Coordinates of C-alpha atoms in Angstrom, one line a residue:
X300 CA 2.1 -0.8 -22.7
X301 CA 5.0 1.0 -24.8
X302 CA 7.8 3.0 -23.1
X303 CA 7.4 6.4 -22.9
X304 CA 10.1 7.2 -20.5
X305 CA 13.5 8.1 -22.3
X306 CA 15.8 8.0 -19.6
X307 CA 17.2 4.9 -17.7
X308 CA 15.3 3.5 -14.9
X309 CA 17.0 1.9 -11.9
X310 CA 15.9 -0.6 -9.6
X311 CA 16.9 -1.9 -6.4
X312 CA 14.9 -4.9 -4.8
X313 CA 15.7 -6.1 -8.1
X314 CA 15.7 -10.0 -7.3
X315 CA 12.5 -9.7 -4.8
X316 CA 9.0 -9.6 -5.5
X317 CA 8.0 -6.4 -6.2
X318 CA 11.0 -5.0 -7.6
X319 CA 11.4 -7.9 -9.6
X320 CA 8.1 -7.5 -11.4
X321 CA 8.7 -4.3 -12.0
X322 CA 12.1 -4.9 -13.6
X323 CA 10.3 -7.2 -16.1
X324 CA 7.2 -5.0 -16.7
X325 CA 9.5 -2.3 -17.8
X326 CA 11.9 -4.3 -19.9
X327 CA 9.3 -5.8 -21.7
X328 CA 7.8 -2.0 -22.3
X329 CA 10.9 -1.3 -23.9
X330 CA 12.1 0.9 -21.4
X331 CA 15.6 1.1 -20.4
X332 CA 16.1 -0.8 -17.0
X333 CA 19.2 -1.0 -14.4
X334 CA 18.6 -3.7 -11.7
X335 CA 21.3 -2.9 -9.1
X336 CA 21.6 -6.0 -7.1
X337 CA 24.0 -6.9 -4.6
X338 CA 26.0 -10.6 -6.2
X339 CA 27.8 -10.9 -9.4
X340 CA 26.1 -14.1 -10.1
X341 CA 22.9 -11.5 -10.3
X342 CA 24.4 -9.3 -12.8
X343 CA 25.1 -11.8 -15.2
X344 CA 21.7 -13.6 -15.0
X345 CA 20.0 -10.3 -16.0
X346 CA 22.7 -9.8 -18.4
X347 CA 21.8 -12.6 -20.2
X348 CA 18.4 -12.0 -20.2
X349 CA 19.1 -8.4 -21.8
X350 CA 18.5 -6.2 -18.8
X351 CA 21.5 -4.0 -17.6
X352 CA 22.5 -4.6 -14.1
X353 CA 25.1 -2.9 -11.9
X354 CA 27.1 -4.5 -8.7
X355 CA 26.2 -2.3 -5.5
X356 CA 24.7 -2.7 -2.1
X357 CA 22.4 -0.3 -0.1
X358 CA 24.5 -0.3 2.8
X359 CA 27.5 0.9 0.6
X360 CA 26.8 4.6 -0.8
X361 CA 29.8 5.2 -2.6
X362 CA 28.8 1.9 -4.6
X363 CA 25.5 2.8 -4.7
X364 CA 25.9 6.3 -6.0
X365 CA 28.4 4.7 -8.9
X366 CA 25.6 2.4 -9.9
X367 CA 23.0 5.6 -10.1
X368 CA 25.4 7.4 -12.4
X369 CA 23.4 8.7 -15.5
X370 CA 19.8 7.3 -14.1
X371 CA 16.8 9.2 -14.5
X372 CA 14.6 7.7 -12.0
X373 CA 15.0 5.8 -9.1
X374 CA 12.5 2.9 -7.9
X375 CA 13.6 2.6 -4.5
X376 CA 12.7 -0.8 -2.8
X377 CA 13.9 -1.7 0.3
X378 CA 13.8 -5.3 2.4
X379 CA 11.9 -5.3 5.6
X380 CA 15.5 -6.2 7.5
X381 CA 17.3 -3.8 10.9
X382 CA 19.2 -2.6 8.0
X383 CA 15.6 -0.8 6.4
X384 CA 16.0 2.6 7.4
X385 CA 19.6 2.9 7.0
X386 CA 19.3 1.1 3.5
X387 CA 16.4 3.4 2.4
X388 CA 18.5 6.4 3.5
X389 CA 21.5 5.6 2.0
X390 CA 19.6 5.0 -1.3
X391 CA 18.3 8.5 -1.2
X392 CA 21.1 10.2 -0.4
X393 CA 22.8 8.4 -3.2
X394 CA 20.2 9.5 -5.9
X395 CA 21.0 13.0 -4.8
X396 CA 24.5 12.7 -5.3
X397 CA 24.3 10.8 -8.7
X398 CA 22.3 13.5 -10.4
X399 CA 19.0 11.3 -10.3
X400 CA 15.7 13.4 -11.5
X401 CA 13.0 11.7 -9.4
X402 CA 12.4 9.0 -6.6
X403 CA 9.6 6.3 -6.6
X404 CA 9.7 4.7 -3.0
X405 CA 7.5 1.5 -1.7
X406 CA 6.9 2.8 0.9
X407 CA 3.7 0.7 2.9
X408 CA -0.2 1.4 3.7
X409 CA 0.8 1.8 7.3
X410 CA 3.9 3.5 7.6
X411 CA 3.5 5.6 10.4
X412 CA 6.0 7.0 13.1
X413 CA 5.1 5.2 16.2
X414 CA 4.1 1.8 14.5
X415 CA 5.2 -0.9 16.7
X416 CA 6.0 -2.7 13.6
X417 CA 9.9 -2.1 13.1
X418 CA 9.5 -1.9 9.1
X419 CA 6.9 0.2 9.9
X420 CA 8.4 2.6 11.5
X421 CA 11.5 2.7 8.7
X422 CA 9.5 3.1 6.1
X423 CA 7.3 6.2 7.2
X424 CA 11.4 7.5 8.3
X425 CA 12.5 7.1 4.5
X426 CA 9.4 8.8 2.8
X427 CA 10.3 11.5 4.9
X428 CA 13.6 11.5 3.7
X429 CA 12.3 11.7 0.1
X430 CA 9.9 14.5 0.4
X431 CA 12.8 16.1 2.4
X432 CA 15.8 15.4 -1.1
X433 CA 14.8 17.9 -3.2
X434 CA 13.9 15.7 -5.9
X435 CA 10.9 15.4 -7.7
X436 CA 8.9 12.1 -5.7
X437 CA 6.0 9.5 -5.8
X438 CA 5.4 7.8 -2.9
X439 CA 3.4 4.1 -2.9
X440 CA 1.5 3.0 0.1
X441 CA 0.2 -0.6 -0.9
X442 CA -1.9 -2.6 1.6
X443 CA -0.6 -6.4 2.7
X444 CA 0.7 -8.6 -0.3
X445 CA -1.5 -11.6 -0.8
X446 CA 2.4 -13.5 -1.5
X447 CA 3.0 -13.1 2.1
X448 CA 0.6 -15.9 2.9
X449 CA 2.7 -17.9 0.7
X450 CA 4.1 -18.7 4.1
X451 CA 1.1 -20.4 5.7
X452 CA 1.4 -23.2 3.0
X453 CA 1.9 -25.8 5.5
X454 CA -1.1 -25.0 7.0
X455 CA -3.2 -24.0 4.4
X456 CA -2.5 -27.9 2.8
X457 CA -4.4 -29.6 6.0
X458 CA -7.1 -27.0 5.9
X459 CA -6.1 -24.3 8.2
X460 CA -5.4 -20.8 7.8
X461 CA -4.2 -19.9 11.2
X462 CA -3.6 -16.3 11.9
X463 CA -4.3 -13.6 14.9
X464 CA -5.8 -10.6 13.0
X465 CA -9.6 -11.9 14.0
X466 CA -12.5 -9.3 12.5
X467 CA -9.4 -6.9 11.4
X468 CA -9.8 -6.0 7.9
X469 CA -6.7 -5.6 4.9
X470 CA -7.1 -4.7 1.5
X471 CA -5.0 -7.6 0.6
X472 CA -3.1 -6.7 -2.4
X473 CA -1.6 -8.7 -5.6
X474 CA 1.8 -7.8 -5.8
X475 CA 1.6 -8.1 -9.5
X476 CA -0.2 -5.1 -9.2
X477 CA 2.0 -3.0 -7.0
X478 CA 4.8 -3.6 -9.8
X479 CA 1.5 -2.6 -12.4
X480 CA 1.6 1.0 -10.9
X481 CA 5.0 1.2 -10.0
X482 CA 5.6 0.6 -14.5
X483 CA 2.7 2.6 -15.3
X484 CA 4.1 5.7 -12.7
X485 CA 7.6 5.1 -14.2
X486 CA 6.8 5.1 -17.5
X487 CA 5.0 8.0 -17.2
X488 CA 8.3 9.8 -15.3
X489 CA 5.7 12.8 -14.3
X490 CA 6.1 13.2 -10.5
X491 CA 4.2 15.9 -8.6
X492 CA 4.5 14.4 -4.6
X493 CA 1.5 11.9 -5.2
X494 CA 1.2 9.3 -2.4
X495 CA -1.7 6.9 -3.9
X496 CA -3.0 4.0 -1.3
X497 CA -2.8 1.0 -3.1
X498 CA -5.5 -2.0 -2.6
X499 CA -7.0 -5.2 -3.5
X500 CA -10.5 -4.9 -4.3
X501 CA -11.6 -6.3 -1.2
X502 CA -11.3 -5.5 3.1
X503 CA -10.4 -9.2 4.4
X504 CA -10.5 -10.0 7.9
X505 CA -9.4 -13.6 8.9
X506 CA -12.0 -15.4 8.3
X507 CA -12.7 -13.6 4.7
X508 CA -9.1 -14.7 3.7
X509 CA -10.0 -18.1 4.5
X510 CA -13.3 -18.3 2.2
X511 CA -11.3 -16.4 -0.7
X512 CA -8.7 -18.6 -0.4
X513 CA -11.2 -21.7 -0.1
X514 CA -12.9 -20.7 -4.0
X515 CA -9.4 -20.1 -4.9
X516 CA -8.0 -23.2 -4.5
X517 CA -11.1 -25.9 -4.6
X518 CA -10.0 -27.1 -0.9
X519 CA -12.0 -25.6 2.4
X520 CA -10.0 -23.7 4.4
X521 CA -10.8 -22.4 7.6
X522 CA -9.4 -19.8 10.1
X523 CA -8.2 -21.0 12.8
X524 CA -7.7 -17.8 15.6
X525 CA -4.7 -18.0 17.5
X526 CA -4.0 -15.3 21.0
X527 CA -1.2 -13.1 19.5
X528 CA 1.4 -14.9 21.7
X529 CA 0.8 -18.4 20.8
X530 CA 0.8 -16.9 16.8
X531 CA 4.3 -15.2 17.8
X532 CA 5.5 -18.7 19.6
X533 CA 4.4 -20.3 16.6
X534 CA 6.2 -18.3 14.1
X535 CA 9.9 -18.5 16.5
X536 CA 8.8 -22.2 16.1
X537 CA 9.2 -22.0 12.6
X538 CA 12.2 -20.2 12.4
X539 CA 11.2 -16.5 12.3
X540 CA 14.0 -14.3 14.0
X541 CA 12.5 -12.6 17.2
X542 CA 12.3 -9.5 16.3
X543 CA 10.6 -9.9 13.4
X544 CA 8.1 -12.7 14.9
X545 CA 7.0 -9.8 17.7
X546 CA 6.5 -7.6 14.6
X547 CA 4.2 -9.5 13.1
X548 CA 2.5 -9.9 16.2
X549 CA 2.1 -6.5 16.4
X550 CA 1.1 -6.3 13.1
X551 CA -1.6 -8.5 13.1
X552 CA -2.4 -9.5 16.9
X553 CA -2.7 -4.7 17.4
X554 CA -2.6 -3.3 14.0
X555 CA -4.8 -5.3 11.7
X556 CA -7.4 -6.3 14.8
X557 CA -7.9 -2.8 15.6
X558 CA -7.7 -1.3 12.1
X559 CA -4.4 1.2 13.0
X560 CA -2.4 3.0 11.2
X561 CA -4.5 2.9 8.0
X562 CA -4.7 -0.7 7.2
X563 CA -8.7 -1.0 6.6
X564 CA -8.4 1.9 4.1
X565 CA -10.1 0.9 0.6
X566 CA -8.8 2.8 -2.7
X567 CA -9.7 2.8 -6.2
X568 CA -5.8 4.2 -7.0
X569 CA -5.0 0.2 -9.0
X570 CA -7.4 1.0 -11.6
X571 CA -7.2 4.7 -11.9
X572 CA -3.5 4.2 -12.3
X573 CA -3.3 1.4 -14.6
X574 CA -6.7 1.5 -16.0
X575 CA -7.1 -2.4 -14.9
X576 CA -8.6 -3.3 -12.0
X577 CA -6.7 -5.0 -9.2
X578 CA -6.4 -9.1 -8.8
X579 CA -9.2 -10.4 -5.8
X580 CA -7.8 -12.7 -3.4
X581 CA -9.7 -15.9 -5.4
X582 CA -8.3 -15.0 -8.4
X583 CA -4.8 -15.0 -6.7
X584 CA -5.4 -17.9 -4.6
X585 CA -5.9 -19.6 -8.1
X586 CA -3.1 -18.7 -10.0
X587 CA -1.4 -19.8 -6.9
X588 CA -3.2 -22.8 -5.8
X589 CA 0.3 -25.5 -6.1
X590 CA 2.6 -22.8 -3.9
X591 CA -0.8 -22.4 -1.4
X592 CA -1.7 -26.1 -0.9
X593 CA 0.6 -28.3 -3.4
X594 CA -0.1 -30.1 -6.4
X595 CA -3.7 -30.1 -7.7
X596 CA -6.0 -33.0 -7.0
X597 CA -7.9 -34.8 -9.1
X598 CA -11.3 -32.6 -9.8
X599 CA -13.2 -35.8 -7.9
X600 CA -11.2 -35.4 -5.3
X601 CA -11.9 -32.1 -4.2
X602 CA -14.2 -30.7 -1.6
X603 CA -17.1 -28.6 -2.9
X604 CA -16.7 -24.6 -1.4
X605 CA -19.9 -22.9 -0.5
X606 CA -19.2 -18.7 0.1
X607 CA -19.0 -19.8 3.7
X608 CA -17.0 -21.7 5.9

């Protein structure tokens, strides 16, 4: 994929997951990327890899308009933190003050108003913020990144994949592929208020998460359903800041079990994009198996995985 953007691309989110995939995916297309990240220390490790960088943070809009100055686009990532809707904000308005021709926010698949889920909530506030600039917009809505179970490793090592979203189905997405469309809609630079749904190829409930995981990794795994309060005790118990633990109560225990907001939605929009259709949750769970369930075991010593658990 060659660049055929001319203008510069900047990025916040530029150290994180999505934004920093993206960063990469454009760099190596030969496009010209600014990662605006928030340390010194960052600005010099994308330096030396070759990738412009600029000092400013999100809640600072003087610094952050500075660090927009002569950008063409803006790929506007913002971390799920209080801060989210200020941060977004403040990002907007600073585009519009820099001169900056067009927006791409990550927005989420279930931004909506009165989500009980506090990120949520901010999110669905910002892309209303960017349809409201007066910039030319794109707006992405991916489903729930497959990296986020990342953080059920513990359990996932002893066989257990222990969660509160029961029969609830997500379309459980790579986030290698969110940062696939983000490059390909960049790249492009052609902005006409789209707001494709992004996907996996696949609506996981609990238990389906379990059995894709299980063929990804060679180990049976099985779901292990928790009441939403013990799962919210569970994650305070683990260090999760109380907000954010009811959030994901809420997002899981209301949300995802009832299939709110949008969350079961299925879309094609990964390969009609990019032209490559998105990662299952097997094929992640393999690519991922020693950050899922730790070092790999001897073949011999692994259990066999039927399709069921």
């Amino acid at each position: 994929m060659g660049a055929t953007t001319s203008g510069v691309v900047a990025v916040t989110g530029a150290t994180g997951d999505v934004g920093g995939k993206t960063v990469e995916m454009l760099h190596d297309a030969g496009a010209h990327v600014r990662a605006v990240v928030r340390r010194p220390e960052q600005v010099a490790a994308f330096e030396a890899r070759g990738i412009e960088a600029r000092l400013a943070d999100l809640g600072d809009e003087v610094a952050m308009t500075t660090a927009l100055d002569g950008v063409d686009q803006l790929f506007l990532v913002t971390a799920a933190t209080r801060q989210q809707r200020q941060h977004g904000s403040t990002g907007v308005r600073a585009a519009a003050a820099a001169g900056v021709r067009a927006i791409v926010h990550l927005s989420g698949g279930d931004a909506a108003e009165q989500s009980p889920m506090p990120w949520a909530k901010a999110i669905w506030e910002v892309d209303r913020d960017v349809r409201a600039s007066g910039l030319q917009w794109t707006i992405l809505h991916p489903s729930g990144f497959m990296t986020n179970l990342v953080s059920s490793a513990p359990a996932l090592a002893h066989g257990v994949f222990p969660q509160t979203m029961g029969r609830g189905g997500i379309g459980w997405i790579d986030t290698a592929d969110i940062a696939r469309v983000a490059t390909t809609v960049l790249l492009a630079g052609e902005h006409v208020g789209a707001e494709p749904v992004l996907t996996g190829p696949e609506l996981l409930d609990g238990r389906g998460v379990a059995r894709a995981l299980s063929v990804g990794v060679g180990r049976r795994i099985r779901y292990l359903h928790l009441p939403s309060r013990v799962f919210r005790a569970v994650l305070r118990a683990n260090g999760v800041p109380s907000w954010q633990a009811e959030g994901l109560r809420q997002q899981f225990g209301c949300v995802a079990r009832r299939g709110l907001d949008g969350v079961d939605v299925m879309t094609d929009e990964v390969e009609r994009i990019t032209g490559t259709a998105p990662t299952s949750m097997s094929e992640w769970a393999r690519a991922n198996r020693s950050a899922l369930v730790g070092a790999d075991q001897p073949a011999s010593a692994r259990q066999p995985v039927s399709g069921q658990l």
